[in-house]
CSV table of C-alpha atoms and ligand atoms in Angstrom, one decimal:
chain,number,residue,atom,x,y,z
G,537,MET,CA,187.1,56.7,141.9
G,538,PRO,CA,185.3,57.9,145.1
G,539,ARG,CA,185.1,61.6,145.6
G,540,PHE,CA,185.8,61.4,149.3
G,541,GLU,CA,188.9,59.7,150.3
G,542,ARG,CA,190.4,59.3,153.7
G,543,LYS,CA,193.4,61.5,154.5
G,544,ARG,CA,195.0,60.1,157.5
G,545,ASN,CA,198.7,60.8,157.0
G,546,VAL,CA,199.1,63.3,159.7
G,547,PHE,CA,196.7,62.5,162.5
G,548,ARG,CA,196.4,59.3,164.4
G,549,ASN,CA,193.6,60.6,166.7
G,550,LYS,CA,192.7,64.1,165.9
G,551,ASP,CA,190.0,64.2,168.6
G,552,ALA,CA,192.8,64.1,171.1
G,553,LEU,CA,193.6,67.7,170.1
G,554,GLY,CA,190.0,68.8,170.6
G,555,GLU,CA,188.3,70.7,173.4
G,556,SER,CA,186.5,67.7,175.0
G,557,TYR,CA,189.5,65.4,175.2
G,558,ARG,CA,190.6,64.6,178.7
G,559,PRO,CA,194.3,63.9,178.9
G,560,GLU,CA,195.5,60.9,180.9
G,561,ARG,CA,198.5,62.6,182.1
G,562,ILE,CA,198.9,66.1,183.5
G,563,GLU,CA,202.3,67.6,182.7
G,564,GLU,CA,204.1,70.4,184.5
G,565,ARG,CA,201.7,71.1,187.3
G,566,ASP,CA,203.2,69.2,190.2
G,567,GLU,CA,203.3,72.1,192.5
G,568,GLU,CA,199.8,73.2,191.8
G,569,ILE,CA,198.5,69.7,192.1
G,570,GLU,CA,200.2,69.4,195.5
G,571,ALA,CA,198.5,72.5,196.7
G,572,TYR,CA,195.2,71.4,195.3
G,573,MET,CA,195.5,68.0,197.0
G,574,ASP,CA,196.3,69.7,200.2
G,575,ALA,CA,193.1,71.8,199.9
G,576,LEU,CA,191.1,68.6,199.2
G,577,GLN,CA,192.6,66.6,202.0
G,578,PRO,CA,189.7,67.2,204.5
G,579,VAL,CA,187.5,65.2,202.2
G,580,VAL,CA,189.7,62.2,202.6
G,581,ASP,CA,190.0,62.7,206.3
G,582,GLY,CA,186.2,62.8,206.6
G,583,TRP,CA,186.0,66.5,207.7
G,584,GLU,CA,184.1,69.3,206.3
G,585,PRO,CA,185.5,70.2,202.9
G,586,ASN,CA,187.3,73.5,202.1
G,587,ASN,CA,185.9,75.9,199.6
G,588,ILE,CA,188.4,76.5,196.9
G,589,PHE,CA,188.9,79.4,194.5
G,590,LEU,CA,191.0,78.6,191.5
G,591,TYR,CA,192.1,81.2,189.0
G,592,GLY,CA,194.4,81.7,186.1
G,593,ASN,CA,194.2,82.8,182.4
G,594,THR,CA,192.3,80.7,180.0
G,595,GLY,CA,194.1,77.6,178.8
G,596,VAL,CA,196.4,77.1,181.8
G,597,GLY,CA,194.9,73.7,182.8
G,598,LYS,CA,192.4,74.7,185.4
G,599,THR,CA,189.6,72.5,184.1
G,600,ALA,CA,191.9,69.7,183.1
G,601,VAL,CA,193.6,69.5,186.5
G,602,THR,CA,190.3,69.7,188.3
G,603,ASP,CA,188.8,66.9,186.3
G,604,TYR,CA,191.8,64.8,186.7
G,605,LEU,CA,192.2,65.3,190.5
G,606,LEU,CA,188.6,64.9,191.3
G,607,ASP,CA,188.5,61.6,189.4
G,608,VAL,CA,191.5,60.4,191.4
G,609,LEU,CA,190.0,61.7,194.6
G,610,LYS,CA,186.8,59.7,193.9
G,611,ASP,CA,188.7,56.5,193.3
G,612,ASP,CA,190.9,57.0,196.3
G,613,VAL,CA,188.2,57.7,198.9
G,614,GLU,CA,186.4,54.5,198.0
G,615,GLN,CA,188.6,52.7,200.5
G,616,TYR,CA,187.0,54.6,203.3
G,617,ASP,CA,183.5,53.5,204.2
G,618,ASP,CA,182.7,56.6,206.1
G,619,VAL,CA,183.4,58.9,203.1
G,620,ASP,CA,180.6,59.2,200.6
G,621,LEU,CA,181.7,61.6,198.0
G,622,SER,CA,179.7,63.0,195.1
G,623,VAL,CA,181.0,65.5,192.6
G,624,ILE,CA,178.8,67.9,190.6
G,625,ARG,CA,180.4,69.8,187.8
G,626,LEU,CA,178.8,72.8,186.1
G,627,ASN,CA,180.1,75.1,183.5
G,628,CYS,CA,178.6,78.5,184.2
G,629,LYS,CA,179.6,80.1,180.9
G,630,THR,CA,176.0,80.4,179.7
G,631,LEU,CA,174.5,81.0,183.1
G,632,ASN,CA,174.8,84.6,184.2
G,633,SER,CA,173.3,84.6,187.7
G,634,SER,CA,173.1,82.6,190.9
G,635,TYR,CA,169.5,81.9,190.0
G,636,GLN,CA,170.4,80.2,186.7
G,637,VAL,CA,173.2,78.3,188.3
G,638,ALA,CA,170.9,77.0,191.0
G,639,VAL,CA,168.2,75.9,188.5
G,640,GLU,CA,170.9,74.2,186.5
G,641,MET,CA,172.1,72.4,189.5
G,642,VAL,CA,168.7,71.3,190.6
G,643,ASN,CA,168.1,69.9,187.1
G,644,THR,CA,171.4,68.1,187.1
G,645,LEU,CA,170.5,66.4,190.3
G,646,ARG,CA,166.9,65.5,189.5
G,647,PRO,CA,166.0,62.5,187.4
G,648,GLU,CA,164.9,63.1,183.8
G,649,GLY,CA,161.4,64.4,183.5
G,650,ALA,CA,161.5,66.1,186.9
G,651,GLU,CA,163.4,69.2,185.9
G,652,ILE,CA,162.2,72.6,186.9
G,653,SER,CA,161.7,75.5,184.6
G,654,SER,CA,164.4,78.1,184.4
G,655,THR,CA,162.1,81.0,185.1
G,656,GLY,CA,159.2,81.9,187.4
G,657,TYR,CA,160.3,80.7,190.8
G,658,PRO,CA,161.4,83.1,193.5
G,659,GLN,CA,165.2,82.7,194.1
G,660,GLN,CA,164.8,81.3,197.6
G,661,THR,CA,162.4,78.6,196.3
G,662,VAL,CA,165.0,77.4,193.9
G,663,PHE,CA,167.6,77.4,196.6
G,664,LYS,CA,165.3,75.4,198.8
G,665,LYS,CA,164.8,72.8,196.0
G,666,LEU,CA,168.6,72.7,195.6
G,667,TYR,CA,169.0,72.0,199.3
G,668,GLU,CA,166.4,69.2,199.1
G,669,GLU,CA,168.3,67.6,196.2
G,670,LEU,CA,171.6,67.9,198.0
G,671,GLU,CA,170.1,66.5,201.2
G,672,VAL,CA,169.0,63.4,199.2
G,673,LEU,CA,172.6,62.9,198.1
G,674,GLY,CA,174.0,63.1,201.6
G,675,GLY,CA,177.7,62.7,202.4
G,676,THR,CA,180.2,65.1,201.0
G,677,VAL,CA,179.3,67.0,197.8
G,678,LEU,CA,181.9,68.9,195.9
G,679,ILE,CA,180.4,71.4,193.6
G,680,VAL,CA,182.6,72.6,190.8
G,681,LEU,CA,181.5,75.9,189.3
G,682,ASP,CA,183.7,76.3,186.3
G,683,GLU,CA,184.0,79.7,184.5
G,684,ILE,CA,182.2,81.1,187.5
G,685,ASP,CA,183.0,84.7,186.6
G,686,SER,CA,180.1,84.8,184.2
G,687,ILE,CA,177.7,85.1,187.0
G,688,GLY,CA,179.1,88.6,187.6
G,689,ASP,CA,178.0,90.2,190.8
G,690,ARG,CA,174.8,88.1,191.1
G,691,ASP,CA,176.6,85.9,193.6
G,692,GLU,CA,174.0,85.1,196.3
G,693,LEU,CA,174.4,81.4,195.8
G,694,LEU,CA,178.0,81.7,196.7
G,695,TYR,CA,177.0,83.3,199.9
G,696,GLU,CA,174.3,80.8,200.7
G,697,LEU,CA,175.7,77.4,199.8
G,698,PRO,CA,178.7,77.4,202.1
G,699,ARG,CA,176.5,78.5,204.9
G,700,ALA,CA,173.7,76.0,204.3
G,701,GLN,CA,174.7,73.7,207.0
G,702,SER,CA,175.2,76.3,209.7
G,703,ASN,CA,171.9,77.8,208.7
G,704,ASP,CA,170.2,74.4,209.1
G,705,TYR,CA,169.2,74.1,205.5
G,706,LEU,CA,171.3,71.0,205.2
G,707,GLU,CA,171.7,68.3,207.9
G,708,GLU,CA,173.2,65.3,206.3
G,709,THR,CA,175.1,66.8,203.5
G,710,ARG,CA,178.4,68.7,203.6
G,711,VAL,CA,179.1,71.0,200.7
G,712,GLY,CA,182.4,72.2,199.3
G,713,LEU,CA,182.5,74.7,196.5
G,714,ILE,CA,185.2,74.8,193.9
G,715,GLY,CA,185.0,78.0,192.0
G,716,ILE,CA,187.1,78.4,188.8
G,717,SER,CA,187.7,81.7,187.2
G,718,ASN,CA,189.6,83.0,184.2
G,719,ASP,CA,189.4,86.4,185.6
G,720,PHE,CA,191.1,87.3,188.8
G,721,LYS,CA,189.2,90.6,189.1
G,722,PHE,CA,186.1,88.5,189.7
G,723,ARG,CA,187.3,87.8,193.2
G,724,GLU,CA,187.6,91.5,194.0
G,725,GLN,CA,184.1,92.3,192.9
G,726,LEU,CA,182.5,89.7,195.1
G,727,ASP,CA,180.8,90.6,198.3
G,728,PRO,CA,183.5,90.5,201.0
G,729,ARG,CA,181.6,87.9,202.9
G,730,VAL,CA,181.5,85.7,199.8
G,731,GLN,CA,185.3,86.3,199.3
G,732,ASP,CA,185.9,85.1,202.9
G,733,THR,CA,184.1,81.8,202.4
G,734,LEU,CA,184.7,81.0,198.7
G,735,CYS,CA,188.3,81.9,198.8
G,736,GLU,CA,189.1,79.8,201.9
G,737,ARG,CA,191.8,78.1,199.8
G,738,GLU,CA,193.1,80.1,196.9
G,739,LEU,CA,195.0,78.4,194.1
G,740,GLN,CA,196.6,80.2,191.2
G,741,PHE,CA,197.7,78.7,187.9
G,742,PRO,CA,200.3,80.8,186.1
G,743,PRO,CA,200.8,80.8,182.3
G,744,TYR,CA,203.0,78.1,180.9
G,745,ASP,CA,206.4,78.9,179.5
G,746,ALA,CA,207.7,77.6,176.2
G,747,GLN,CA,209.4,74.6,177.7
G,748,GLU,CA,206.3,73.6,179.6
G,749,LEU,CA,204.2,73.9,176.6
G,750,THR,CA,206.6,71.8,174.6
G,751,ASN,CA,206.3,69.0,177.1
G,752,ILE,CA,202.5,69.3,177.1
G,753,LEU,CA,202.5,69.2,173.3
G,754,GLU,CA,204.9,66.2,173.1
G,755,SER,CA,202.7,64.1,175.4
G,756,ARG,CA,199.6,65.0,173.4
G,757,ALA,CA,201.2,64.6,170.0
G,758,ALA,CA,202.1,61.0,171.0
G,759,VAL,CA,198.4,60.3,171.1
G,760,ALA,CA,197.1,62.5,168.4
G,761,ILE,CA,199.7,62.5,165.6
G,762,SER,CA,201.1,59.7,163.6
G,763,ASP,CA,204.7,58.6,164.1
G,764,ASP,CA,206.7,60.9,161.8
G,765,GLY,CA,203.7,63.1,161.4
G,766,TYR,CA,205.7,66.3,162.1
G,767,GLU,CA,209.1,67.7,161.5
G,768,SER,CA,211.4,68.3,164.4
G,769,GLY,CA,211.1,71.8,165.6
G,770,VAL,CA,207.3,72.0,164.9
G,771,LEU,CA,206.3,71.4,168.5
G,772,ASN,CA,208.9,73.9,169.8
G,773,PHE,CA,207.6,76.4,167.3
G,774,CYS,CA,203.9,76.0,168.4
G,775,ALA,CA,205.0,76.2,172.0
G,776,ALA,CA,207.1,79.3,171.5
G,777,LEU,CA,204.3,81.1,169.7
G,778,ALA,CA,201.8,80.3,172.4
G,779,ALA,CA,204.2,81.1,175.2
G,780,ARG,CA,205.0,84.5,173.7
G,781,ASP,CA,201.3,85.3,173.3
G,782,SER,CA,199.3,83.8,176.1
G,783,GLY,CA,201.0,81.0,177.8
G,784,SER,CA,197.9,78.9,177.1
G,785,ALA,CA,198.1,75.2,176.4
G,786,ARG,CA,194.8,75.5,174.5
G,787,GLN,CA,196.3,78.0,172.1
G,788,ALA,CA,199.4,75.7,171.6
G,789,LEU,CA,197.1,72.7,171.0
G,790,ASP,CA,194.9,74.7,168.6
G,791,LEU,CA,197.9,75.8,166.6
G,792,LEU,CA,199.1,72.2,166.3
G,793,ARG,CA,195.7,70.9,165.3
G,794,LEU,CA,195.2,73.6,162.7
G,795,ALA,CA,198.7,73.2,161.4
G,796,GLY,CA,197.9,69.5,161.0
G,797,GLU,CA,194.8,70.4,159.0
G,798,VAL,CA,196.8,72.8,156.8
G,799,ALA,CA,199.4,70.0,156.2
G,800,GLU,CA,196.7,67.5,155.3
G,801,ASN,CA,194.9,69.9,152.9
G,802,ALA,CA,198.2,70.5,151.2
G,803,ASP,CA,198.7,66.7,150.9
G,804,ALA,CA,201.9,66.9,152.9
G,805,ASP,CA,203.1,63.8,154.8
G,806,ARG,CA,204.0,65.7,157.9
G,807,ILE,CA,203.5,69.0,159.6
G,808,ARG,CA,206.2,71.6,158.8
G,809,GLU,CA,207.0,75.0,160.3
G,810,ASP,CA,205.4,76.8,157.4
G,811,HIS,CA,202.1,75.0,158.1
G,812,VAL,CA,202.3,76.3,161.7
G,813,GLU,CA,202.9,79.7,160.3
G,814,ARG,CA,199.8,79.5,158.2
G,815,ALA,CA,197.8,78.1,161.1
G,816,ARG,CA,199.0,81.0,163.2
G,817,SER,CA,197.7,83.6,160.8
G,818,LYS,CA,194.4,81.8,160.4
G,819,LEU,CA,193.9,81.7,164.2
G,820,GLU,CA,194.8,85.3,164.4
G,821,GLN,CA,192.4,86.2,161.7
G,822,GLU,CA,189.7,84.2,163.5
G,823,ARG,CA,190.4,86.2,166.7
G,824,VAL,CA,190.2,89.5,164.9
G,825,GLU,CA,187.0,88.4,163.1
G,826,GLU,CA,185.5,87.3,166.4
G,827,GLY,CA,186.4,90.6,168.0
G,828,MET,CA,185.1,92.5,165.0
G,829,ARG,CA,181.7,90.8,165.0
G,830,GLU,CA,181.2,92.6,168.3
G,831,LEU,CA,182.1,95.9,166.9
G,832,THR,CA,179.6,98.6,166.1
G,833,VAL,CA,179.8,100.4,162.7
G,834,HIS,CA,181.9,103.2,164.4
G,835,GLY,CA,184.2,100.7,166.0
G,836,ARG,CA,184.9,99.3,162.6
G,837,LEU,CA,185.4,102.7,161.1
G,838,ALA,CA,187.8,103.5,163.9
G,839,LEU,CA,189.7,100.3,163.1
G,840,LEU,CA,189.7,101.0,159.4
G,841,ALA,CA,191.2,104.4,160.1
G,842,VAL,CA,194.1,102.7,161.8
G,843,ILE,CA,194.4,100.2,158.9
G,844,SER,CA,194.5,103.0,156.5
G,845,LYS,CA,197.3,104.8,158.4
G,846,ALA,CA,199.1,101.4,158.6
G,847,ALA,CA,198.9,101.0,154.9
G,848,LYS,CA,200.7,104.3,154.5
G,849,GLY,CA,203.3,103.3,157.0
G,850,GLU,CA,202.1,106.0,159.4
G,851,THR,CA,201.5,104.0,162.5
G,852,PRO,CA,201.8,104.3,165.4
G,853,CYS,CA,199.6,107.2,164.9
G,854,ARG,CA,198.2,109.6,167.4
G,855,THR,CA,194.5,109.8,168.1
G,856,LYS,CA,194.0,113.2,166.7
G,857,LYS,CA,195.3,112.2,163.2
G,858,LEU,CA,193.3,108.9,163.4
G,859,TYR,CA,190.3,111.0,164.1
G,860,HIS,CA,190.7,112.9,160.9
G,861,GLU,CA,191.1,109.7,159.0
G,862,TYR,CA,188.0,108.3,160.7
G,863,GLU,CA,186.0,111.5,159.8
G,864,SER,CA,186.9,111.1,156.1
G,865,LEU,CA,186.0,107.4,156.1
G,866,CYS,CA,182.6,108.3,157.7
G,867,SER,CA,181.9,110.8,155.0
G,868,SER,CA,182.8,108.3,152.3
G,869,SER,CA,180.4,105.8,153.8
G,870,GLY,CA,177.7,108.3,154.3
G,871,THR,CA,177.8,107.9,158.1
G,872,ASP,CA,177.7,110.8,160.6
G,873,ALA,CA,180.9,111.0,162.5
G,874,LEU,CA,181.0,110.6,166.3
G,875,ALA,CA,182.8,113.1,168.5
G,876,GLN,CA,186.4,112.7,169.1
G,877,ARG,CA,185.9,111.5,172.7
G,878,SER,CA,183.7,108.6,171.5
G,879,VAL,CA,186.3,107.6,168.9
G,880,HIS,CA,188.9,107.5,171.7
G,881,ASN,CA,186.7,105.0,173.5
G,882,HIS,CA,186.4,102.8,170.4
G,883,LEU,CA,190.1,102.8,170.0
G,884,SER,CA,190.6,101.9,173.6
G,885,ASP,CA,188.0,99.0,173.2
G,886,LEU,CA,190.0,97.8,170.2
G,887,ARG,CA,193.0,97.7,172.3
G,888,MET,CA,191.2,95.6,175.0
G,889,LEU,CA,190.3,93.2,172.2
G,890,GLY,CA,194.0,92.8,171.3
G,891,ILE,CA,193.4,94.2,167.9
G,892,LEU,CA,195.3,97.4,168.5
G,893,SER,CA,198.2,98.2,170.7
G,894,ALA,CA,198.9,101.7,172.2
G,895,GLU,CA,201.7,103.6,173.5
G,896,GLU,CA,201.5,106.6,175.7
G,897,ASN,CA,203.5,109.6,174.7
G,898,ARG,CA,204.3,112.6,176.9
G,899,SER,CA,204.0,115.9,175.3
G,900,GLY,CA,205.1,118.2,178.1
G,901,SER,CA,202.7,120.9,179.2
G,902,ARG,CA,199.8,119.6,177.0
G,903,GLY,CA,199.6,116.3,178.9
G,904,ASN,CA,199.8,112.8,177.5
G,905,TYR,CA,198.4,111.3,174.4
G,906,TYR,CA,198.1,107.9,172.9
G,907,SER,CA,199.4,106.5,169.6
G,908,TYR,CA,197.8,103.4,168.2
G,909,GLU,CA,198.9,100.7,165.8
G,910,LEU,CA,197.7,97.3,164.7
G,911,ASP,CA,198.5,94.5,167.0
G,912,VAL,CA,197.5,91.9,164.4
G,913,PRO,CA,199.0,91.3,160.9
G,914,PHE,CA,197.8,93.9,158.4
G,915,THR,CA,196.4,91.3,156.0
G,916,SER,CA,194.3,89.7,158.8
G,917,ALA,CA,192.9,93.0,159.8
G,918,VAL,CA,191.9,93.9,156.2
G,919,GLU,CA,190.5,90.5,155.5
G,920,ALA,CA,188.4,90.7,158.6
G,921,MET,CA,186.9,94.1,157.6
G,922,GLY,CA,184.7,92.2,155.1
G,923,ASP,CA,182.2,94.2,153.2
G,924,ALA,CA,180.0,95.3,156.1
G,925,LEU,CA,180.9,99.0,155.7
G,926,HIS,CA,180.0,99.5,152.0
G,927,LEU,CA,183.5,100.8,151.6
G,928,ASP,CA,184.8,98.3,149.1
G,929,GLU,CA,186.4,100.9,146.9
G,930,GLU,CA,188.1,102.6,149.8
G,931,ILE,CA,189.4,99.3,151.1
G,932,GLU,CA,190.7,98.4,147.7
G,933,VAL,CA,192.6,101.7,147.6
G,934,ILE,CA,194.0,101.0,151.1
G,935,ARG,CA,195.2,97.5,149.9
G,936,GLU,CA,196.8,99.1,146.9
G,937,ILE,CA,198.6,101.7,149.0
G,938,ALA,CA,199.8,98.9,151.3
G,939,ARG,CA,201.1,96.9,148.4
G,940,ARG,CA,203.1,99.9,147.2
G,941,ASN,CA,204.5,100.5,150.6
G,942,ASP,CA,205.3,96.8,151.1
G,943,VAL,CA,203.1,96.6,154.2
G,944,ALA,CA,202.0,93.1,155.0
N,2322,LIG,P1,191.5,76.2,181.4
N,2322,LIG,O1,190.4,75.5,182.1
N,2322,LIG,O2,192.5,76.8,182.4
N,2322,LIG,O3,191.0,77.3,180.5
N,2322,LIG,P2,192.1,73.7,180.2
N,2322,LIG,O4,192.2,72.9,181.5
N,2322,LIG,O5,190.8,73.5,179.5
N,2322,LIG,O6,192.3,75.2,180.5
N,2322,LIG,O7,193.3,73.4,179.3
N,2322,LIG,C1,193.3,73.7,177.9
N,2322,LIG,C2,193.8,72.5,177.1
N,2322,LIG,O8,195.1,72.2,177.4
N,2322,LIG,C3,193.0,71.2,177.4
N,2322,LIG,O9,192.9,70.5,176.2
N,2322,LIG,C4,193.9,70.5,178.4
N,2322,LIG,O10,193.7,69.1,178.3
N,2322,LIG,C5,195.3,70.9,178.0
N,2322,LIG,N1,196.2,71.1,179.1
N,2322,LIG,C6,196.3,72.1,179.9
N,2322,LIG,N2,197.2,72.0,180.9
N,2322,LIG,C7,197.7,70.7,180.7
N,2322,LIG,C8,198.7,70.0,181.4
N,2322,LIG,N3,199.3,70.5,182.4
N,2322,LIG,N4,199.0,68.7,180.9
N,2322,LIG,C9,198.3,68.2,179.8
N,2322,LIG,N5,197.4,68.9,179.2
N,2322,LIG,C10,197.0,70.1,179.6
N,2323,LIG,MG1,188.4,75.7,181.7
């Protein structure tokens, strides 16, 4: 008997639930698509393109809708001989300055073997090379800069590119920028002159609600999951969980994919709600672990202080008491404790990471103070602690206390 055997009871095409899959249909974005089309209309009419700034939380369809619409646009303008449209797409996630984006663009446009190195040129030289390549293309060039927020305030390119024609750097080519950002604050930190040009047209994608996510999941499940591969209620459940948390289609799809894996590993014929529940806690744990990898030793100790209080059923717990707990954990692990102020900062970072939540209490004349509690399941938080702190015994004690107090 072979040791590996195919398990294909749940998925029909699992890749359709993956990150690189491009859906054929876009659900629930009619209004946004209409506004987007309106912003792109000058391309069809043969005028100078608008610059477009598109923002919204992660997973709300910014990339999917952009890919879809630009494909449609490319097809539809073919009927007009005087429109010569090229589209350049770039994900800026790993590029953290205008310089790097410009180099990447030059290299996308150049043939293989003619790439330039990503260091060593003055910025203006790279921009010049970019203009040369764009000029070779001619016509209208739409440049999609996805996850543009990662360039931070090193935004010179966003100033230069839209002005290239009026500054005589480009003669034949008309450039339109489409900047996509997960972070609305990015817009505010831009140079005001950049804001004026880049945000000529501004499009916002709001989070999805549960009903919208259900429809997105239904249309994807039809491609990805076998007939009868899930119990009724499963898609609604995934949609409801994601809607409550982030309104992200990515989160909903991740939940469904992971639930399918859980079901397959359990040799179940179809996905059930308890598989979704398991998938949810796995994803949550991954999120905590990801956040925790970034934590310093003291960040972890501050978190462990909250975990320890949670085990005793004493959360939400105010910072002062947490600080005492933290101090005692420091001494058990042979680490020098930081001042209370720094521990506050760590707690507030943990809150930003979504690992803790805080409430502000008023205490009359003495001003306000914060109380913290875990914003993730207790078990996920303890699991994610790992053994990096050399506090195995203490963590075991905390687990024991939690068991006695029925904290899960
Ligand atoms: P963003 O770029 O906003 O972070 P994506 O466009 O990558 O989000 O969407 C995340 C996932 O959800 C992708 O797999 C995408 O195909 C899917 N998706 C998002 N919105 C829709 C939609 N309206 N219809 C169908 N699939 C969608
Ligand atoms: Mg995206």
